[in-house]
Amino acid sequence: MNVPDPAVGIVSAAGARRWDGGHPWIFRGDVRQAPTGEAGPVAVHDARGKPLGMALWSPSSEIAFRRLDIDPDAHIDASWWAARIARASERRDPVAVSSNAYRVVHAEADGCPSLIVDRYGAYLVVQLLSAGLDACRTEIIEALVESLAPDGILARNDASVRGREGLPRLVEALVGTVPREIAVEEHGVRYLAAPHDGQKTGAFLDQRENRVRIGSMARGEALDCFSYHGSFALHLARTAERVTALDSSESALTRAASNAALNHLTNVRFVEANAFEWLRDAERRGERYETIVLDPPAFAKSRASVTSALRGYKEINLRAIRLLASGGVLFTASCSYHITKPLFLEMLQAAASDAGRRLALVELRGQPLDHPEVLTIPETGYLKGAIIEAMD
Ligand code: SAH
C-alpha cells in the first residue's frame, strides 16, 4: 500500500510551473496532497513525484507552501537560517555605513518567506508572518543571535495577517528587553523609533533614501504632509527655511517634536489636522510652498478599493500641486501594493492635467537596497515615489 509521507506536499502542474518560474508561493488550490503533519518545513513534490525543494507549510492559509530552498535535501535548521540571514545582512553593508536602522531581512525577497527582521541600533524587531514560519521560531532566534548578536529581540507579531494563518497576535520580547524608544541615526539625522507600538516595526525604514534625496533639494517654505514622527520634516529642516509637519496623530507629532529637539532643529512647526481638509484650507489661504512631501498611508488595502484609493491620491496630489510655488518641488509617494507603477503615474498625470500646470517629472523613486523588489515576486514591491518640479 502507498502510505503518504507526512512531511511531503504534492502540488499541481500549474503550481509547479509557477514555482519553476521563480515565484515562491503555492496556493491552496494547487495542492494535490497536503502534508499530514503540522505547520513547518516540508518537502514539496510535483504530481509525478519529482522533488521541487523545501517549503514552509501553512495548513490554514491561502498560501499553502512558501519556498525555502530548491535543494530537496536542504536541512532547515538553525544553521540554514543563520546562513540566509548572514547573506541578507551582508547585502545591507552599504546601508549600514550611514544608518543604523534598516531592514535586515525582507521576507521572500531574501529567501526567508514571511520573515521580517528590522534593525534599530543594537536591537532587532522581527515579524513571523506565517504558521509555517512560526513553527521555526526557535531556530530563527538561535540564528539571529548567532549571526547578528543583538542586545534584544522584540516580536511585533500583532500584524493582522497572522490571524489569517490561525496564529495569535501579540507583541513579545524573544530575547532580552527592548526599550520603548530607541534613538537611531539616518544620514546624520537622529530620530526615536517606537518598536513596541509604533507603526510597522517602529518606523518607516523604506523611505530612508527618499528622505535624504528630497532633503537635499529642499528650500524655502516646506511642507511634510502625513509626517508621522517627522522623518521627512527633519531632513527638510536642514536646508529649508521653515517646515510644517502635518499629521492627524497627536502621539506621532509628540514624538516628531522630540525628534526635532534631538536634532536641535527649531524651524519645524507641528500641525495636527486631517491632510485633506488642511490642504484645501491652505489653498484658500493662498499659501505657497517651495518643497512639499506627500507620504500618505496605504489608501488601497485591497484590490477592491483601488478606484476609491486613486480618487484619494489624486485629490491630495492635485491640492499639493496647487500649493507648489513656481520652481518648487514635490516628492509624492504611494505604499499601496495594489496601486501599480502605471496606475500611480496615470494618477499623477491626471492631477497635473486638472491643475493646469507645467510639471516636470524629475525622478521616479522606488524601494531602497534593504527592501529589495524581486522581479519574479511582485508582492515584494509596493513603494513608488516621484519627484515633480513646477516649471511654471
Ligand atoms: N512620512 C512618514 C510616514 C507616514 S505614515 C515617515 O517617513 O516616517 C502615514 C501617516 O499618515 C501616519 O502617521 C498617520 O497618522 C497619518 N495620517 C493618516 N491619515 C491622515 C489624514 N487624513 N490626515 C493627516 N494624517 C493622516
Coordinates of C-alpha atoms and ligand atoms in Angstrom, one line a residue:
M1 CA 0.0 0.0 0.0
N2 CA 1.1 3.5 -0.8
V3 CA 1.4 5.4 2.5
P4 CA 1.8 9.2 2.1
D5 CA 4.9 10.7 3.7
P6 CA 3.5 13.1 6.4
A7 CA 6.2 15.6 5.6
V8 CA 5.6 15.8 1.8
G9 CA 3.2 18.0 -0.1
I10 CA 2.2 17.3 -3.7
V11 CA 1.4 20.2 -6.0
S12 CA -0.4 20.5 -9.3
A13 CA 1.4 21.1 -12.7
A14 CA 0.3 24.7 -12.7
G15 CA 1.7 25.2 -9.1
A16 CA 4.9 23.5 -10.2
R17 CA 5.2 25.8 -13.2
R18 CA 4.8 28.9 -11.0
W19 CA 7.4 27.6 -8.7
D20 CA 9.8 26.9 -11.6
G21 CA 9.1 30.4 -12.9
G22 CA 10.6 32.0 -9.7
H23 CA 7.5 32.6 -7.6
P24 CA 7.9 31.1 -4.1
W25 CA 4.2 30.5 -3.3
I26 CA 1.9 27.6 -3.9
F27 CA -1.7 28.5 -3.3
R28 CA -4.1 26.1 -1.6
G29 CA -5.9 25.4 -4.9
D30 CA -2.7 24.0 -6.3
V31 CA -2.2 21.5 -3.5
R32 CA -2.9 17.9 -4.8
Q33 CA -2.0 16.3 -1.5
A34 CA -1.4 18.2 1.8
P35 CA 1.2 17.0 4.2
T36 CA -0.5 15.3 7.2
G37 CA 1.9 16.8 9.7
E38 CA 1.8 20.2 11.5
A39 CA 2.9 23.6 10.1
G40 CA 6.6 23.9 9.4
P41 CA 9.2 22.9 6.8
V42 CA 8.2 20.1 4.4
A43 CA 9.4 18.6 1.1
V44 CA 7.3 19.6 -2.0
H45 CA 6.9 17.3 -5.0
D46 CA 5.2 17.8 -8.3
A47 CA 2.3 15.4 -9.3
R48 CA 4.8 13.0 -10.9
G49 CA 6.8 12.7 -7.7
K50 CA 9.7 14.9 -8.8
P51 CA 11.1 16.8 -5.8
L52 CA 10.8 20.6 -6.2
G53 CA 12.5 21.5 -2.9
M54 CA 11.7 22.5 0.6
A55 CA 8.9 24.9 1.7
L56 CA 7.1 26.2 4.7
W57 CA 3.7 24.6 5.1
S58 CA 0.8 26.7 6.5
P59 CA -2.3 24.4 6.9
S60 CA -5.0 27.1 7.2
S61 CA -3.5 29.7 4.9
E62 CA -4.5 30.6 1.3
I63 CA -0.8 30.3 0.7
A64 CA -0.1 26.7 1.5
F65 CA 3.6 26.5 0.7
R66 CA 6.3 29.1 0.7
R67 CA 9.6 28.1 -0.9
L68 CA 12.6 27.9 1.4
D69 CA 15.1 26.1 -0.8
I70 CA 15.2 24.4 -4.2
D71 CA 17.5 21.8 -2.9
P72 CA 15.3 18.9 -1.8
D73 CA 18.0 17.7 0.6
A74 CA 18.3 21.1 2.4
H75 CA 18.1 20.6 6.2
I76 CA 16.1 23.6 7.6
D77 CA 17.8 24.0 10.9
A78 CA 19.3 26.9 12.8
S79 CA 22.5 26.9 10.7
W80 CA 20.3 27.0 7.5
W81 CA 18.6 30.1 8.8
A82 CA 21.9 31.6 10.0
A83 CA 23.3 31.3 6.5
R84 CA 20.3 33.0 4.9
I85 CA 20.3 35.8 7.5
A86 CA 24.0 36.4 7.2
R87 CA 23.8 36.7 3.4
A88 CA 20.9 39.2 3.7
S89 CA 22.8 41.1 6.3
E90 CA 25.9 41.4 4.2
R91 CA 23.9 42.8 1.3
R92 CA 23.0 45.7 3.7
D93 CA 26.6 46.7 4.4
P94 CA 26.3 49.8 2.2
V95 CA 23.2 51.0 4.0
A96 CA 24.8 50.4 7.4
V97 CA 27.5 52.9 6.6
S98 CA 25.1 55.8 7.0
S99 CA 22.3 54.4 9.1
N100 CA 21.8 52.0 12.0
A101 CA 18.1 51.5 11.3
Y102 CA 17.3 49.3 8.3
R103 CA 15.7 46.1 7.2
V104 CA 18.0 43.1 7.5
V105 CA 15.5 40.6 6.1
H106 CA 12.8 41.5 3.6
A107 CA 10.9 38.2 3.7
E108 CA 10.5 36.4 0.3
A109 CA 12.9 38.8 -1.3
D110 CA 15.7 37.5 0.8
G111 CA 14.7 33.8 0.6
C112 CA 13.2 33.9 4.1
P113 CA 9.5 33.7 3.4
S114 CA 7.2 35.7 5.7
L115 CA 10.1 36.8 7.9
I116 CA 10.8 40.4 8.6
V117 CA 13.8 41.5 10.6
D118 CA 14.5 45.2 11.2
R119 CA 17.5 46.5 12.9
Y120 CA 17.2 49.5 15.3
G121 CA 20.7 50.1 16.6
A122 CA 21.7 47.2 18.8
Y123 CA 18.1 45.8 18.8
L124 CA 16.1 43.7 16.3
V125 CA 12.4 43.8 15.7
V126 CA 11.0 40.7 13.9
Q127 CA 7.7 39.6 12.4
L128 CA 6.9 36.0 11.9
L129 CA 4.0 36.2 9.5
S130 CA 3.0 32.6 8.6
A131 CA 2.2 29.5 10.5
G132 CA 4.9 27.6 8.7
L133 CA 7.5 30.2 9.8
D134 CA 6.2 30.4 13.3
A135 CA 7.0 26.7 13.7
C136 CA 10.7 27.6 13.1
R137 CA 10.8 30.3 15.7
T138 CA 13.4 28.6 18.0
E139 CA 15.8 28.0 15.1
I140 CA 15.3 31.6 13.8
I141 CA 16.0 33.1 17.2
E142 CA 19.1 31.0 17.5
A143 CA 20.2 32.0 14.0
L144 CA 19.6 35.8 14.7
V145 CA 21.6 35.6 17.9
E146 CA 24.4 33.8 16.2
S147 CA 24.7 35.9 13.1
L148 CA 23.7 39.4 14.4
A149 CA 24.4 39.3 18.1
P150 CA 21.6 41.8 19.1
D151 CA 21.1 43.2 22.6
G152 CA 17.5 42.2 22.4
I153 CA 14.8 40.9 20.0
L154 CA 11.2 42.0 20.0
A155 CA 8.5 40.2 18.0
R156 CA 5.9 42.6 16.6
N157 CA 3.6 39.7 15.9
D158 CA 0.5 41.9 16.1
A159 CA 0.0 42.1 12.3
S160 CA -3.4 41.1 11.0
V161 CA -2.1 38.6 8.5
R162 CA -1.2 36.3 11.5
G163 CA -5.0 36.0 12.1
R164 CA -5.4 34.5 8.6
E165 CA -2.7 32.0 9.4
G166 CA -4.5 30.9 12.6
L167 CA -1.8 32.5 14.8
P168 CA -2.2 34.6 17.9
R169 CA -1.5 38.4 17.5
L170 CA 0.9 39.7 20.2
V171 CA 4.0 41.8 20.9
E172 CA 6.6 40.0 23.0
A173 CA 10.3 40.1 23.8
L174 CA 12.0 37.0 22.4
V175 CA 15.5 37.8 23.7
G176 CA 16.4 40.3 26.5
T177 CA 14.4 43.5 26.8
V178 CA 13.8 46.1 24.1
P179 CA 13.3 49.8 25.1
R180 CA 10.1 51.6 24.4
E181 CA 12.0 54.1 22.3
I182 CA 15.3 53.6 20.5
A183 CA 17.4 56.6 19.2
V184 CA 18.7 55.8 15.8
E185 CA 20.6 57.6 13.1
E186 CA 19.8 58.1 9.4
H187 CA 22.3 60.0 7.3
G188 CA 23.1 62.4 10.1
V189 CA 19.5 62.8 11.3
R190 CA 18.6 61.3 14.6
Y191 CA 15.1 60.0 15.5
L192 CA 13.3 57.9 18.1
A193 CA 11.8 54.7 16.8
A194 CA 8.9 53.2 18.8
P195 CA 9.3 49.4 18.4
H196 CA 6.6 48.3 20.8
D197 CA 3.7 50.3 19.5
G198 CA 4.9 52.5 16.6
Q199 CA 3.7 51.9 13.0
K200 CA 5.2 48.9 11.2
T201 CA 8.1 47.8 13.4
G202 CA 8.6 51.2 14.9
A203 CA 9.5 53.5 11.9
F204 CA 9.1 53.7 8.1
L205 CA 12.5 52.5 7.1
D206 CA 11.6 52.1 3.4
Q207 CA 11.6 55.9 2.8
R208 CA 15.1 56.5 4.2
E209 CA 16.9 57.3 0.9
N210 CA 13.8 59.2 -0.4
R211 CA 14.0 61.4 2.7
V212 CA 17.7 62.1 2.0
R213 CA 17.0 62.8 -1.6
I214 CA 14.2 65.3 -1.2
G215 CA 16.1 66.7 1.8
S216 CA 19.0 67.6 -0.5
M217 CA 16.6 69.5 -2.7
A218 CA 14.6 71.3 0.0
R219 CA 14.5 75.1 0.3
G220 CA 12.2 77.9 1.4
E221 CA 8.8 77.1 2.9
A222 CA 8.5 73.3 3.2
L223 CA 5.5 71.1 4.0
D224 CA 5.7 67.5 5.2
C225 CA 2.2 66.0 4.8
F226 CA 1.5 62.7 6.6
S227 CA 4.6 63.3 8.7
Y228 CA 4.2 60.6 11.3
H229 CA 7.2 61.2 13.7
G230 CA 8.6 63.8 11.4
S231 CA 11.1 61.8 9.5
F232 CA 10.9 63.8 6.2
A233 CA 10.5 67.0 8.1
L234 CA 13.8 66.5 9.9
H235 CA 15.6 66.1 6.6
L236 CA 13.8 69.1 5.0
A237 CA 14.5 71.3 8.0
R238 CA 18.3 71.0 7.5
T239 CA 18.1 73.2 4.3
A240 CA 14.6 74.7 4.2
E241 CA 13.8 77.9 6.0
R242 CA 10.7 76.6 7.8
V243 CA 8.9 73.3 7.8
T244 CA 5.3 72.5 8.6
A245 CA 4.9 68.9 9.7
L246 CA 1.3 67.8 9.4
D247 CA -0.3 64.6 10.7
S248 CA -3.6 63.5 12.2
S249 CA -2.0 61.6 15.1
E250 CA -1.2 63.6 18.2
S251 CA 1.1 60.9 19.6
A252 CA 3.1 60.8 16.3
L253 CA 3.5 64.6 16.4
T254 CA 4.7 64.5 20.1
R255 CA 7.5 62.2 19.0
A256 CA 8.1 64.4 16.0
A257 CA 8.7 67.3 18.4
S258 CA 11.1 65.2 20.4
N259 CA 12.9 64.3 17.2
A260 CA 13.3 67.9 16.1
A261 CA 14.7 68.7 19.6
L262 CA 17.1 65.7 19.3
N263 CA 18.5 67.3 16.2
H264 CA 18.5 70.9 17.6
L265 CA 16.1 72.0 14.8
T266 CA 13.9 75.0 15.7
N267 CA 12.4 75.7 12.3
V268 CA 9.7 73.0 12.4
R269 CA 6.1 73.6 13.4
F270 CA 3.7 70.7 14.1
V271 CA 0.1 70.7 12.9
E272 CA -2.4 68.2 14.0
A273 CA -5.0 68.1 11.2
N274 CA -6.7 66.0 8.5
A275 CA -4.5 66.5 5.5
F276 CA -7.4 66.5 3.0
E277 CA -9.1 69.4 4.8
W278 CA -5.9 71.3 5.7
L279 CA -4.6 71.2 2.1
R280 CA -7.9 72.6 0.9
D281 CA -7.8 75.4 3.5
A282 CA -4.2 76.2 2.7
E283 CA -5.1 76.7 -0.9
R284 CA -7.9 79.0 0.2
R285 CA -5.5 81.0 2.3
G286 CA -3.3 81.3 -0.8
E287 CA -0.3 79.6 0.7
R288 CA 2.7 78.5 -1.4
Y289 CA 5.5 76.1 -0.6
E290 CA 8.9 75.6 -2.3
T291 CA 9.1 72.0 -1.1
I292 CA 6.3 69.5 -0.4
V293 CA 6.3 65.9 0.7
L294 CA 3.2 63.7 0.4
D295 CA 3.6 60.3 2.1
P296 CA 0.1 59.1 2.9
P297 CA -0.8 55.7 4.4
A298 CA -1.8 52.9 2.0
F299 CA -5.2 54.1 0.7
A300 CA -5.8 50.8 -1.2
K301 CA -5.7 48.0 1.3
S302 CA -7.3 45.6 -1.2
R303 CA -7.8 45.3 -5.0
A304 CA -11.5 46.2 -4.4
S305 CA -10.5 49.6 -3.0
V306 CA -8.2 50.7 -5.9
T307 CA -10.7 53.0 -7.5
S308 CA -11.6 54.9 -4.4
A309 CA -7.9 55.0 -3.3
L310 CA -6.9 56.5 -6.7
R311 CA -9.5 59.2 -6.1
G312 CA -7.9 60.0 -2.7
Y313 CA -4.4 60.0 -4.1
K314 CA -5.4 62.3 -7.0
E315 CA -7.1 64.7 -4.6
I316 CA -4.1 65.2 -2.3
N317 CA -1.7 65.4 -5.2
L318 CA -3.9 67.9 -7.0
R319 CA -4.1 70.0 -3.9
A320 CA -0.4 69.8 -3.2
I321 CA 0.4 70.7 -6.8
R322 CA -1.7 73.8 -6.5
L323 CA 0.3 74.8 -3.4
L324 CA 3.6 74.5 -5.2
A325 CA 5.5 77.7 -5.6
S326 CA 7.0 78.4 -9.0
G327 CA 10.1 76.2 -9.3
G328 CA 9.0 74.3 -6.2
V329 CA 9.5 70.5 -5.9
L330 CA 7.1 67.8 -4.7
F331 CA 8.0 64.4 -3.5
T332 CA 4.9 62.2 -3.7
A333 CA 4.6 58.5 -2.7
S334 CA 2.2 55.6 -2.6
C335 CA 2.9 52.5 -0.5
S336 CA -0.2 50.6 -1.7
Y337 CA 0.8 47.4 -3.3
H338 CA -2.4 47.4 -5.3
I339 CA -1.6 50.8 -6.9
T340 CA 0.8 49.7 -9.6
K341 CA 3.6 51.9 -11.0
P342 CA 1.5 52.6 -14.2
L343 CA -1.6 53.5 -12.1
F344 CA 0.5 55.8 -9.9
L345 CA 1.9 57.6 -12.9
E346 CA -1.6 57.9 -14.5
M347 CA -3.0 59.4 -11.3
L348 CA -0.2 62.0 -11.3
Q349 CA -0.8 62.8 -14.9
A350 CA -4.5 63.3 -14.2
A351 CA -3.7 65.6 -11.2
A352 CA -1.3 67.6 -13.3
S353 CA -3.8 68.0 -16.0
D354 CA -6.5 69.2 -13.6
A355 CA -4.1 71.6 -12.0
G356 CA -3.3 73.1 -15.4
R357 CA 0.4 73.5 -14.6
R358 CA 3.5 72.5 -16.4
L359 CA 5.2 69.9 -14.2
A360 CA 8.4 68.1 -14.9
L361 CA 8.8 64.5 -13.8
V362 CA 12.3 64.8 -12.3
E363 CA 12.8 61.4 -10.9
L364 CA 10.9 58.2 -10.3
R365 CA 11.8 56.6 -7.0
G366 CA 11.3 53.1 -5.5
Q367 CA 12.5 50.9 -2.7
P368 CA 15.9 51.1 -1.1
L369 CA 18.5 48.4 -1.1
D370 CA 17.3 46.9 2.2
H371 CA 13.8 46.4 0.8
P372 CA 14.6 44.6 -2.4
E373 CA 11.8 44.3 -5.0
V374 CA 12.4 41.0 -6.8
L375 CA 11.1 41.0 -10.4
T376 CA 9.7 37.5 -10.3
I377 CA 7.9 38.2 -6.9
P378 CA 5.7 41.2 -7.4
E379 CA 4.5 41.1 -3.8
T380 CA 7.9 42.2 -2.6
G381 CA 7.4 45.6 -4.3
Y382 CA 4.9 48.2 -3.0
L383 CA 6.5 51.6 -2.7
K384 CA 6.5 54.1 -5.5
G385 CA 7.6 57.7 -5.5
A386 CA 8.1 60.7 -7.8
I387 CA 9.9 64.0 -7.6
I388 CA 8.0 66.6 -9.5
E389 CA 9.1 70.2 -10.3
A390 CA 6.8 73.1 -11.0
M391 CA 8.2 74.6 -14.2
D392 CA 5.7 77.5 -14.5
Ligands
SAH1 N1 6.2 60.1 6.2 C1 6.3 59.2 7.4 C2 5.3 58.0 7.3 C3 3.9 58.4 7.1 S1 2.8 57.1 7.5 C4 7.8 58.7 7.5 O1 8.5 58.8 6.6 O2 8.1 58.2 8.6 C5 1.3 57.9 7.3 C6 0.9 58.9 8.4 O3 -0.3 59.5 7.9 C7 0.6 58.4 9.8 O4 1.4 59.0 10.7 C8 -0.9 58.7 10.0 O5 -1.1 59.2 11.3 C9 -1.1 59.8 9.1 N2 -2.5 60.0 8.5 C10 -3.4 59.1 8.1 N3 -4.5 59.7 7.6 C11 -4.3 61.0 7.7 C12 -5.0 62.2 7.3 N4 -6.2 62.1 6.8 N5 -4.5 63.4 7.6 C13 -3.3 63.5 8.1 N6 -2.5 62.5 8.5 C14 -3.0 61.3 8.3

